[in-house]
XYZ file of C-alpha atoms in Angstrom:
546
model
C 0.000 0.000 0.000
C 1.577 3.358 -0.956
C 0.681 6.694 0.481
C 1.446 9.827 -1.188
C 2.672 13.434 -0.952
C -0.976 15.676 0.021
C -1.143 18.597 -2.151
C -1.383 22.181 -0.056
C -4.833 22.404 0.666
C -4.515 26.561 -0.447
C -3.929 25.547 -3.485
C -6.288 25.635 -6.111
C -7.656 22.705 -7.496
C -7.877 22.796 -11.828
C -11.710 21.240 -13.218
C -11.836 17.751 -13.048
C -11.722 17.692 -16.730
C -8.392 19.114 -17.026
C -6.304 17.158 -14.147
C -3.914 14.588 -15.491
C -4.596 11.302 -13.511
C -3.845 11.870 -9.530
C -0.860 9.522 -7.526
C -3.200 11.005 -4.612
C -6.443 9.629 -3.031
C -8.239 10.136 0.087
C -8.501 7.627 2.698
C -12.262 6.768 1.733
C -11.644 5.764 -2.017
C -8.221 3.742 -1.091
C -10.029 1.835 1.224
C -12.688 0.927 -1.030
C -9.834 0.904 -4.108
C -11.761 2.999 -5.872
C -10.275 5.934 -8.349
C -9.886 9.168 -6.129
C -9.910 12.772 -8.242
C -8.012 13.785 -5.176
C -9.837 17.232 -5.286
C -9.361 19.245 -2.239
C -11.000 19.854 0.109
C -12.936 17.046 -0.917
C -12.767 14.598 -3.714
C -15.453 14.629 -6.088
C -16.590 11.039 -5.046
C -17.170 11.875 -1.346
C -18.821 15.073 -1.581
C -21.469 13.391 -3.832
C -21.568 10.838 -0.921
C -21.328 13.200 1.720
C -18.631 11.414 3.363
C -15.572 12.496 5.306
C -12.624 13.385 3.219
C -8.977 13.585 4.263
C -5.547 12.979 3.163
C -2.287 11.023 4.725
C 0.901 12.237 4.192
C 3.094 11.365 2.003
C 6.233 9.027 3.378
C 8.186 9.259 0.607
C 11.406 10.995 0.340
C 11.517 11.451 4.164
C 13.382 8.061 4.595
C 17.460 8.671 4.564
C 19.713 5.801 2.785
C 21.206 3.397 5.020
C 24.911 3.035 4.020
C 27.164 0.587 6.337
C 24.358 0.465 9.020
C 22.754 -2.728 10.000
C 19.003 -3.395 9.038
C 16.170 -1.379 11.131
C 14.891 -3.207 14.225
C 11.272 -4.743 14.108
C 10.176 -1.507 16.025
C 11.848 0.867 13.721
C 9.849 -0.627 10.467
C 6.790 0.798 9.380
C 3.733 -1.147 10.431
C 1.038 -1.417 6.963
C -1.818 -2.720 6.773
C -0.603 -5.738 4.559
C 1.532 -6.411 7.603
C -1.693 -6.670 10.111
C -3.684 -8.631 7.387
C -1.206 -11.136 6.818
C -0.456 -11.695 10.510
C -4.008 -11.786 11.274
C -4.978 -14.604 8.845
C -2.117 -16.508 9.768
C -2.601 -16.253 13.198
C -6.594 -17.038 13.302
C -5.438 -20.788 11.824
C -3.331 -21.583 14.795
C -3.767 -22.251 18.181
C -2.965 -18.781 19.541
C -5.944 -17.419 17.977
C -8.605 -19.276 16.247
C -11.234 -17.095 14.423
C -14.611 -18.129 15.283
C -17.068 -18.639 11.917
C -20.364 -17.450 13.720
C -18.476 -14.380 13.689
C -17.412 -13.656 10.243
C -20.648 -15.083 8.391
C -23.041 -12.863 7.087
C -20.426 -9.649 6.401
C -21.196 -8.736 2.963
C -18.227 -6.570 2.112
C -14.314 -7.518 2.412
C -12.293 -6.260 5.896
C -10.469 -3.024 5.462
C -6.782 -2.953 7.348
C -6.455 0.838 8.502
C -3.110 0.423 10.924
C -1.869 3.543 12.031
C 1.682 4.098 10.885
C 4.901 4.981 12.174
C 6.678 7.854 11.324
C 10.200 8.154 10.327
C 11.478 9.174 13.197
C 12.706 6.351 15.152
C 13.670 7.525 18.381
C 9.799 8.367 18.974
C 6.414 6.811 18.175
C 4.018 9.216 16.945
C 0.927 8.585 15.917
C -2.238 10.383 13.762
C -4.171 11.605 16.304
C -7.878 10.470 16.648
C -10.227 12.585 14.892
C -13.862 13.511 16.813
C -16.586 11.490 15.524
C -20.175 11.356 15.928
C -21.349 8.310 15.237
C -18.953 4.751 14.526
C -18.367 4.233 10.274
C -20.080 2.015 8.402
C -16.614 -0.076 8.508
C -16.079 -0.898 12.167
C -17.648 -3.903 11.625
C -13.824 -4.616 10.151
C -11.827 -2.739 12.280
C -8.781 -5.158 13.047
C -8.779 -4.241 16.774
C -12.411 -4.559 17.127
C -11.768 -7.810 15.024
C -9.836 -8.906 17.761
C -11.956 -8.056 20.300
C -14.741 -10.361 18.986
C -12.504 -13.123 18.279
C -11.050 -12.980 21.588
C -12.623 -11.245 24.319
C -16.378 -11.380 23.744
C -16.652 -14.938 23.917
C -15.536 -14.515 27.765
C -17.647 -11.542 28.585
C -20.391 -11.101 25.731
C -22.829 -8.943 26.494
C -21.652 -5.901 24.347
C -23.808 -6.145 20.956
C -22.861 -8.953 18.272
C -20.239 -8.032 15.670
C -22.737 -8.442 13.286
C -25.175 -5.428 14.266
C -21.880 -3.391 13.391
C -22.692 -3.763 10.514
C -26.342 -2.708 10.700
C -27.995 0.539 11.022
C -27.797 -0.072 15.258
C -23.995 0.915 14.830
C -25.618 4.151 14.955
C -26.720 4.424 19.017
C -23.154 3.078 19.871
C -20.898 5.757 21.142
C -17.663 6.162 20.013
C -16.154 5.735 23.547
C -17.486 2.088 23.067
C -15.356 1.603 20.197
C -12.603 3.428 21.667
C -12.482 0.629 24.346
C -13.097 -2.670 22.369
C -10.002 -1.430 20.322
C -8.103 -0.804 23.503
C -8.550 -4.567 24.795
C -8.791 -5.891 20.849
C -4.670 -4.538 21.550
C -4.277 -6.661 23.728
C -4.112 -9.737 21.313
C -2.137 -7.849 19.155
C 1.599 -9.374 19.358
C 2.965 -5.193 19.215
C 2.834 -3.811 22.415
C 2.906 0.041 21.172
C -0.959 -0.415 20.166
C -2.250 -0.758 23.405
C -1.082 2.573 24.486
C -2.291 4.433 20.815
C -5.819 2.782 21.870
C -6.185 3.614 25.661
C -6.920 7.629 25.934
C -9.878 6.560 23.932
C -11.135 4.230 25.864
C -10.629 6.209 28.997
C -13.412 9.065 27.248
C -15.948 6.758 29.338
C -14.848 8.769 32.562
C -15.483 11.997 30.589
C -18.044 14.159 33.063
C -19.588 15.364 29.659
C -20.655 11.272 28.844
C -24.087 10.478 28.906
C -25.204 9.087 32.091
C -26.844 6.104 30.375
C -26.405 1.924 29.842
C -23.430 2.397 27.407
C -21.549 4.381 30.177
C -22.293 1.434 32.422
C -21.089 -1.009 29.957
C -17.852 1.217 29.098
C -17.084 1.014 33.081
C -17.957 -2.493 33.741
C -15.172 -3.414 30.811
C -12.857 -1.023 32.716
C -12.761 -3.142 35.476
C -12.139 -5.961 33.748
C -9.109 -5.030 32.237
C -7.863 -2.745 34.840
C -8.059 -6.158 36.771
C -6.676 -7.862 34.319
C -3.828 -4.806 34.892
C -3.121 -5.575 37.751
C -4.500 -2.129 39.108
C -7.341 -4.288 42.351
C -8.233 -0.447 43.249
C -9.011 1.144 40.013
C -11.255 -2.188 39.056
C -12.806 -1.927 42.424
C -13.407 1.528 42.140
C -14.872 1.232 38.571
C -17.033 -1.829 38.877
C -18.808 0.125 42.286
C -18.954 3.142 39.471
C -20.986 1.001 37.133
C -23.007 -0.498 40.118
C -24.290 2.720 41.381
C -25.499 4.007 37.565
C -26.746 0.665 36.866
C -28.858 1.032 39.632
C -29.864 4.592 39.404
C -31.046 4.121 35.799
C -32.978 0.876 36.528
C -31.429 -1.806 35.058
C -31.632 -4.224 37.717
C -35.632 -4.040 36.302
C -36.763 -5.763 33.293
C -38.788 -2.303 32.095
C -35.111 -0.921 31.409
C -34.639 -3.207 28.258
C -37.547 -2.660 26.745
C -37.442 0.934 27.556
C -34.132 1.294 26.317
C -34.046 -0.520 23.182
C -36.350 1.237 20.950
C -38.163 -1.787 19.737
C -34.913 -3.909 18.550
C -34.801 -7.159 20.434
C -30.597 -7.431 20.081
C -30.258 -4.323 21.800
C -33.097 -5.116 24.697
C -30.764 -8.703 24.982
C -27.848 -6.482 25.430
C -28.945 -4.686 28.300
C -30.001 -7.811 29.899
C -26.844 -8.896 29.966
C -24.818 -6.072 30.735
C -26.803 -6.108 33.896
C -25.977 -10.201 34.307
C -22.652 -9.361 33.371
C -21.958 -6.905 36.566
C -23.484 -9.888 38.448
C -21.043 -11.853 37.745
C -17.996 -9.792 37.649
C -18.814 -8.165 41.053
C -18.760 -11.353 42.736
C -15.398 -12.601 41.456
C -13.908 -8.892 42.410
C -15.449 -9.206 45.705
C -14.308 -12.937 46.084
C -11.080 -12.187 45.104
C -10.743 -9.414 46.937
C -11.922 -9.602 50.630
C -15.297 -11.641 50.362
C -17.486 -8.720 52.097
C -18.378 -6.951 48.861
C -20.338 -8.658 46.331
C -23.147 -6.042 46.122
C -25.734 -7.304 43.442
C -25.940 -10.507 44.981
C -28.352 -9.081 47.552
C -30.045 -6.748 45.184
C -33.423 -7.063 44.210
C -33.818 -7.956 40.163
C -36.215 -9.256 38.019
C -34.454 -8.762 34.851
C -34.746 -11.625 32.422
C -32.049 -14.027 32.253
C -29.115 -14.414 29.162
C -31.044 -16.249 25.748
C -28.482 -18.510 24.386
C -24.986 -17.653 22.887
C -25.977 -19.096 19.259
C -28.831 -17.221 19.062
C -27.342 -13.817 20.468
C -24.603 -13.787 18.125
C -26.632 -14.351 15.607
C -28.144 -10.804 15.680
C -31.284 -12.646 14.742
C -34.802 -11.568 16.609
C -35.120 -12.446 19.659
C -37.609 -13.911 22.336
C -37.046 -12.849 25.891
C -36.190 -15.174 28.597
C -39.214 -15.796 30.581
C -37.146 -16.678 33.591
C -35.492 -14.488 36.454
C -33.436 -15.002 39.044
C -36.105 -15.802 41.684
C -37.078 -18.362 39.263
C -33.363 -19.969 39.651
C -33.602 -19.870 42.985
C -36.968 -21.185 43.486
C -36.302 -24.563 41.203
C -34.525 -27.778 42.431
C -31.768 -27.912 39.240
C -31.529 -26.044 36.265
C -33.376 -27.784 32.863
C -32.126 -28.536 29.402
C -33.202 -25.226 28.122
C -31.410 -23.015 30.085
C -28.670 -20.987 28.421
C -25.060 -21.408 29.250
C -24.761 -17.998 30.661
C -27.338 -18.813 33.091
C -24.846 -21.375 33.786
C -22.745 -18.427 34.831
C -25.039 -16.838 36.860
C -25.209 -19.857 39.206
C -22.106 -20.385 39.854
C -21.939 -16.940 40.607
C -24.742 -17.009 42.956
C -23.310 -19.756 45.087
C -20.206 -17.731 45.295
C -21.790 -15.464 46.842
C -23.625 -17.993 48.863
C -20.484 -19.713 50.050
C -19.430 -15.366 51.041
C -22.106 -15.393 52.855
C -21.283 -18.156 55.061
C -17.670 -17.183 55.088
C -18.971 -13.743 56.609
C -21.221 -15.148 58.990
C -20.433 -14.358 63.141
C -22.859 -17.913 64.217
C -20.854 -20.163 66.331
C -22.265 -22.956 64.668
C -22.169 -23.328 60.719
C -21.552 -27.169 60.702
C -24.974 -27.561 58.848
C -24.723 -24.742 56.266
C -21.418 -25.438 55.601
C -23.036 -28.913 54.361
C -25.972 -27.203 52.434
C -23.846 -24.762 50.316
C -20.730 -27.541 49.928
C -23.941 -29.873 48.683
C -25.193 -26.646 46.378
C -22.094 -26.166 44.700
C -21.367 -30.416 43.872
C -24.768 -30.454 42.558
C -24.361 -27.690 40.487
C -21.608 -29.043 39.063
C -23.391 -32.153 38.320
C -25.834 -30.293 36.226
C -23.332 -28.275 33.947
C -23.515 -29.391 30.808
C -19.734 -30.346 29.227
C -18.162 -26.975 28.357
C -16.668 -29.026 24.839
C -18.849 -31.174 22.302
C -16.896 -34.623 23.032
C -17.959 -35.556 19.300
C -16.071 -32.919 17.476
C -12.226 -31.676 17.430
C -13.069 -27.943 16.019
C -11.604 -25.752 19.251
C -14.661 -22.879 18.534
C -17.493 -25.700 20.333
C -15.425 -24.717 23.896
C -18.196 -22.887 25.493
C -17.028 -20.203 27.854
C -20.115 -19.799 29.653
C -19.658 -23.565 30.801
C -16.430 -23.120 30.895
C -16.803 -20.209 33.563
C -19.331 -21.491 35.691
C -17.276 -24.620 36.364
C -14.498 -22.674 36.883
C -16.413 -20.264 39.260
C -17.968 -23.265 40.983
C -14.329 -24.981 41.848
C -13.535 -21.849 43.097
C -16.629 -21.403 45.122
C -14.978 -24.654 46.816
C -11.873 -23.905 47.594
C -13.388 -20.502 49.712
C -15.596 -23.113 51.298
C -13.288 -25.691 52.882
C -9.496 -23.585 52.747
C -10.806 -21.538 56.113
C -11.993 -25.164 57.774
C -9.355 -27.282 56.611
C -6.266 -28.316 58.807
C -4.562 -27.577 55.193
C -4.118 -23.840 55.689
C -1.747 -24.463 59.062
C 0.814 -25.567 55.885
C -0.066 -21.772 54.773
C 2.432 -19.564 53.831
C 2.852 -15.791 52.252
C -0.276 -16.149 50.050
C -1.366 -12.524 49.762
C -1.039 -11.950 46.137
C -3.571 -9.795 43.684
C -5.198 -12.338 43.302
C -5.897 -14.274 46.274
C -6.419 -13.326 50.206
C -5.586 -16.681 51.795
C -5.498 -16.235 55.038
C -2.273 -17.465 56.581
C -1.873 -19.220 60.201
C 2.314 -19.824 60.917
C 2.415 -20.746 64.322
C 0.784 -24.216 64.574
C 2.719 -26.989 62.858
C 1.398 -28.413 59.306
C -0.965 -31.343 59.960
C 0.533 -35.344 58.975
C -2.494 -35.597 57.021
C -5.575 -34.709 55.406
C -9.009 -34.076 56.821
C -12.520 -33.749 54.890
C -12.150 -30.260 54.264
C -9.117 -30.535 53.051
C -9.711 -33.284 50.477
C -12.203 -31.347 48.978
C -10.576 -28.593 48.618
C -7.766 -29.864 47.142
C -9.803 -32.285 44.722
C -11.629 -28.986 43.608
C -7.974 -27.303 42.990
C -7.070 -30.637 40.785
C -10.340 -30.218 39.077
C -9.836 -26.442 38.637
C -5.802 -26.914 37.167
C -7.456 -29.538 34.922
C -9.323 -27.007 32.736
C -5.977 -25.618 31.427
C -5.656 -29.005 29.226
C -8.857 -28.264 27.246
C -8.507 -28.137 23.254
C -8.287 -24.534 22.861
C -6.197 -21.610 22.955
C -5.446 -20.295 27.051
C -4.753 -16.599 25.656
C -8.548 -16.011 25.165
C -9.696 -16.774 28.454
C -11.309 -14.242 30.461
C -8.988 -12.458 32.431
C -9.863 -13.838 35.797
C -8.861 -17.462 34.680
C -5.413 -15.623 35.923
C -6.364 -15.770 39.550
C -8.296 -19.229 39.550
C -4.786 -20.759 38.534
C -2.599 -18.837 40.768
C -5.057 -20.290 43.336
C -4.578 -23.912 42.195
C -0.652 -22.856 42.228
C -1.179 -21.962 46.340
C -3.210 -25.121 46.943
C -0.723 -27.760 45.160
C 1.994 -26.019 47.208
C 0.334 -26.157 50.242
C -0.239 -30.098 49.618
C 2.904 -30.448 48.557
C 4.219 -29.224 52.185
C 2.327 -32.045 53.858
C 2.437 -35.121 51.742
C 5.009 -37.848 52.513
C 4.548 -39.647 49.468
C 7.440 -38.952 46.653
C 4.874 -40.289 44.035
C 2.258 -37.778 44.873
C 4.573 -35.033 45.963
C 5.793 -35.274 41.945
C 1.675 -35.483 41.005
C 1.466 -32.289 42.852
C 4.397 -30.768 41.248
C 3.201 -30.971 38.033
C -0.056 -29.897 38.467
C 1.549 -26.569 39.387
C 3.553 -26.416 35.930
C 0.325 -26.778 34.172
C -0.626 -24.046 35.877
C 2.216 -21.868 35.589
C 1.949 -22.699 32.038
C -1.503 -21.082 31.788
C 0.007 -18.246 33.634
C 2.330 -17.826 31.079
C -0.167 -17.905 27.963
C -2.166 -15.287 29.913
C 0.681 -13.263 30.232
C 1.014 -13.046 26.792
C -2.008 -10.330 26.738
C -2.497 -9.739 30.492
C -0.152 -7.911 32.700
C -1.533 -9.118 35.871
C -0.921 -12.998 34.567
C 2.756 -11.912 33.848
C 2.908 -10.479 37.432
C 1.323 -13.151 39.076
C 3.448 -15.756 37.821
C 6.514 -14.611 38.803
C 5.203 -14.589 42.415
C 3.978 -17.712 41.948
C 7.309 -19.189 40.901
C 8.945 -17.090 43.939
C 6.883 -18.587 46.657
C 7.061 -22.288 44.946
C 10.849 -21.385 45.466
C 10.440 -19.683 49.018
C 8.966 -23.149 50.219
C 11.998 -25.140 49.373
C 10.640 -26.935 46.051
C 12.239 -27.982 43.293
C-alpha cells in the first residue's frame, strides 16, 4: 500500500476535466480501491456521498539511505496494513488465535486494514491523532482491533452487541467511547505492544463528566474493570465496577422495564442490556471474592431482569424472544433444565459464590450444617453443567465459555468453602497476592495428614488446574482465569508441604507447571498474569521446592 505526498490544501484545485490522472487519493476511495480525483478539500466522489474526506501524508522521500548500518529493528519498520492482514490470517489458523465462523458469516463486504503508521522518526512513536466522531463508520464492523476483540474477548464476557449489528444501522446508538475501548482490549491480542497505548486515551473518554449518564456508560465502566483487573491495578477495578453499580442502579437496570425501555423496539439491543446487567453480576462477585469476600453487592439486590437467551442465538443478531425466567425463578427450582442458556450457567455459579461469602462472613458459632448445604449446592451444580466441549467434534470454537466459567467459578466457590476449615491452611504460607487473600496461620505446625475439608478442597484445585488441558487456545480466556490458577498454584503447594509420598509429591508438582503454564499464555495479553506468575514461581521457590 503506498501513500502519497498531500497537495497544499490553499492551493487551487484545476476542473476535473483538465487534471492529469492523480498519484493522490483520500482515505475513503483507497479503502474501497476505488479511483480518487483527489480534489481538495474534498474529492469529487465523497462530496457526492457526503462522506468524510482527508488525506495522509506522504512518506516518501523522508526516509534517509542506510549506508554501512545494520538493518532497522522490528520496532523501527513501518507497520502497513498488509503487515496486520497477513499476521491476522495466519494467526486465526493456529492455536494462539482461532477465528470463530459465527463471527465472520453474514459480512457482505471484504475487511479493510487501517493500521496507524509509524513515522520516520525512530527515536519516537508518533501517531495520527484520533479525529472527533459522531457516530462509529459504516466499517467498524472490520476494524482489526475490534476484530480482535470479537474473536477474543467477547466470547468470555459477551454482552456488548454482536459483531454483526456493526454492521447494521444499530452501529448508529453506539458511542464512540465504546469503540474506543473494544479497540483498547482488541490490543491486547495484538503481538505489538505500542498499540495498546495508541488505543487507551480513547477508551478512557468513558470517565469523561460530559458522557451520557446512560447503559453504554455502564457497559464502558464495567469493561474497565475488567481489564484494569486484568492490569493488575485491584483499586481502580474496584473503584470502577462500584462506578458502574451505582449508575446501573440509578437508571434501573436491575428491572426488566429498562430493556424494553431502552431498546427502541430492537430485540438485540433489549438482549444487550439484559446482559450487561448479568454481566456486573457476575464480575462483582469474582472482584469481591477475590478481593476480601465482604463486597459482592448485586448478589443481595433485588432484580427481576430476564435471564441471558443462548450464545448461538445472540450472536446471531437474529430476533429475539425474551427469557421468561429471572433469578427468583433460579432460585426457586430444584436444578436447572435442558433449556437453560449457558450464561445462566454463569449466573449460578456466581450465585453460590456469593452464597459460600455469605457463610464465610457469617459471626454464628455454629455453621456445621450450612457449611453442608452450600458444599452440597455447589457439587450439585456441578453435576448439572452441561460439558463446556462437544466430546464428538475436534473444532476448538465448540469450547463454550459460559460452561467453561461457571465450572471454573464453581471450583472456586470450593476452595473458599473448605481452605478456612481445613487443617490444610496451618501448611499456609505468604499467600497474599492480587489475586488471592488466603489467610495465613504460621504458628501451629502443618498437619501429617488430610481431613474432609481438606480433600475437597484440594480435589476442587485438581479439578480447577485440569481445565488448562482443554482443546483450545489459554490466551482467550477471560482475564480472571489468571487468579483461579494462581489459586490452584497456592493449593498444590500447600499439599505439597504435607504429603510424605514422593509419588504424589511429583503429582502435585506438576499440576503446578500446568498451571504456571496457563500463567504464562495469559501473560502473553495480560499484565496481571505476567505479574502473578513470577510470584507464583517465587513462593514455589520460598517453600523449598524444586
Amino acid at each position: 500500500m503506498y501513500i502519497h505526498t498531500m497537495q497544499d490544501p490553499t492551493t487551487p484545485s484545476k476542473p476535473p476535466s483538465s487534471r492529469q490522472p492523480s498519484s493522490l487519493a483520500c482515505v475513503s476511495c483507497r479503502r474501497r480501491h476505488l479511483k480518487c480525483d483527489a480534489l481538495l478539500p474534498a474529492c469529487t466522489r465523497c462530496q457526492s456521498t457526503n462522506s468524510e474526506c482527508r488525506y495522509v501524508r506522504s512518506r516518501r522521500g523522508l526516509r534517509t539511505k542506510q549506508s554501512n548500518q545494520s538493518p532497522p529493528r522490528f520496532d523501527e519498520q513501518m507497520l502497513t496494513a498488509d503487515d496486520f492482514a497477513t499476521w491476522l490470517n495466519a494467526t486465526t489458523l493456529s492455536t494462539d488465535l482461532e477465528a470463530d465462523p459465527a463471527l465472520l458469516h453474514g459480512l457482505e463486504t471484504p475487511p479493510v486494514w487501517d493500521i496507524p503508521c509509524l513515522q520516520d522518526d525512530t527515536t519516537t512513536t508518533t501517531w495520527h491523532e484520533p479525529e472527533p466522531v459522531a457516530r462509529i463508520a459504516p466499517e467498524i464492523a472490520y476494524d482489526p482491533m475490534v476484530q480482535l476483540y470479537y474473536q477474543n474477548f467477547h466470547r468470555s464476557h459477551p454482552f456488548l452487541i454482536p459483531r454483526k449489528v456493526l454492521h447494521s444501522p444499530l452501529q448508529h446508538r453506539i458511542p464512540p467511547y465504546i469503540t474506543g475501548i473494544m479497540r483498547y482490549i482488541g490490543a491486547h491480542y495484538y503481538p505489538d505492544v505500542r498499540f495498546k497505548e495508541e488505543f487507551r486515551p480513547a477508551a478512557y473518554t468513558v470517565l469523561s463528566d460530559v458522557t451520557p449518564r446512560d447503559g453504554f456508560k455502564v457497559q464502558g465502566l464495567l469493561l474497565l474493570a475488567i481489564i484494569e483487573h486484568a492490569h493488575g491495578q485491584e483499586e481502580n477495578a474496584h473503584m470502577k465496577i462500584q462506578m458502574a453499580i451505582d449508575l446501573a442502579l440509578e437508571l434501573g437496570m436491575n428491572r426488566s422495564s429498562f430493556a424494553l425501555i431502552n431498546s427502541e423496539g430492537n430485540s438485540v439491543l433489549a438482549e444487550s442490556w439484559r446482559r450487561t446487567f448479568w454481566e456486573l453480576y457476575v464480575v462483582d462477585g469474582l472482584l469481591a471474592a477475590m478481593r476480601d469476600q465482604s463486597s459482592y453487592r448485586l448478589f443481595s439486590q433485588k432484580a427481576d431482569v430476564r435471564l441471558p437467551c443462548a450464545e448461538e442465538l445472540y450472536n446471531s443478531a437474529s430476533e429475539i424472544t425474551p427469557n421468561t425466567r429471572t433469578l427468583n425463578d433460579l432460585k426457586q427450582s430444584w436444578s436447572l433444565d435442558q433449556c437453560s442458556s449457558s450464561f445462566t450457567y454463569r449466573i449460578e455459579a456466581a450465585r453460590n459464590l456469593g452464597l459460600v461469602m455469605e457463610v464465610n462472613r457469617s459471626l454464628d458459632v455454629d455453621l456445621k450444617a450450612r457449611v453442608e448445604t452450600v458444599d452440597a449446592t455447589l457439587v450439585s451444580s456441578l453435576m448439572q453443567i452441561p460439558s463446556s466441549q462437544d466430546g464428538t467434534s475436534l473444532d476448538i470454537s465448540n469450547i463454550d465459555e459460559m460452561l467453561f466459567q461457571a465450572e471454573m467459578i464453581t471450583y472456586l466457590a470450593l476452595i473458599y468453602l473448605h481452605h478456612p476449615r481445613s487443617s490444610m491452611r496451618f501448611a499456609s504460607f505468604h499467600a497474599r497476592t492480587w489475586c488471592t487473600r488466603l489467610r495465613v496461620c504460621n504458628n501451629n505446625p502443618p498437619p501429617t495428614e488430610l481431613d474432609l475439608h481438606s480433600q475437597k478442597f484440594l480435589r476442587a484445585a485438581d479439578m480447577l488446574s485440569n481445565l488448562v488441558t482443554l482443546p483450545s487456545t489459554i490466551k482467550s480466556r477471560t482475564p480472571f482465569f489468571t487468579c483461579a490458577l494462581a489459586m490452584c498454584v497456592i493449593v498444590h503447594t500447600a499439599a505439597c508441604l504435607i504429603m510424605s509420598t514422593p509419588d504424589k509429591v511429583e503429582s502435585l508438582k506438576t499440576r503446578i507447571q500446568l498451571s504456571i503454564g496457563g500463567l504464562n499464555m495469559l501473560g502473553k495479553s495480560w499484565p496481571l498474569a505476567k505479574m502473578v506468575r513470577q510470584q507464583m514461581v517465587n513462593m514455589y521457590q520460598e517453600v523449598g521446592l524444586r
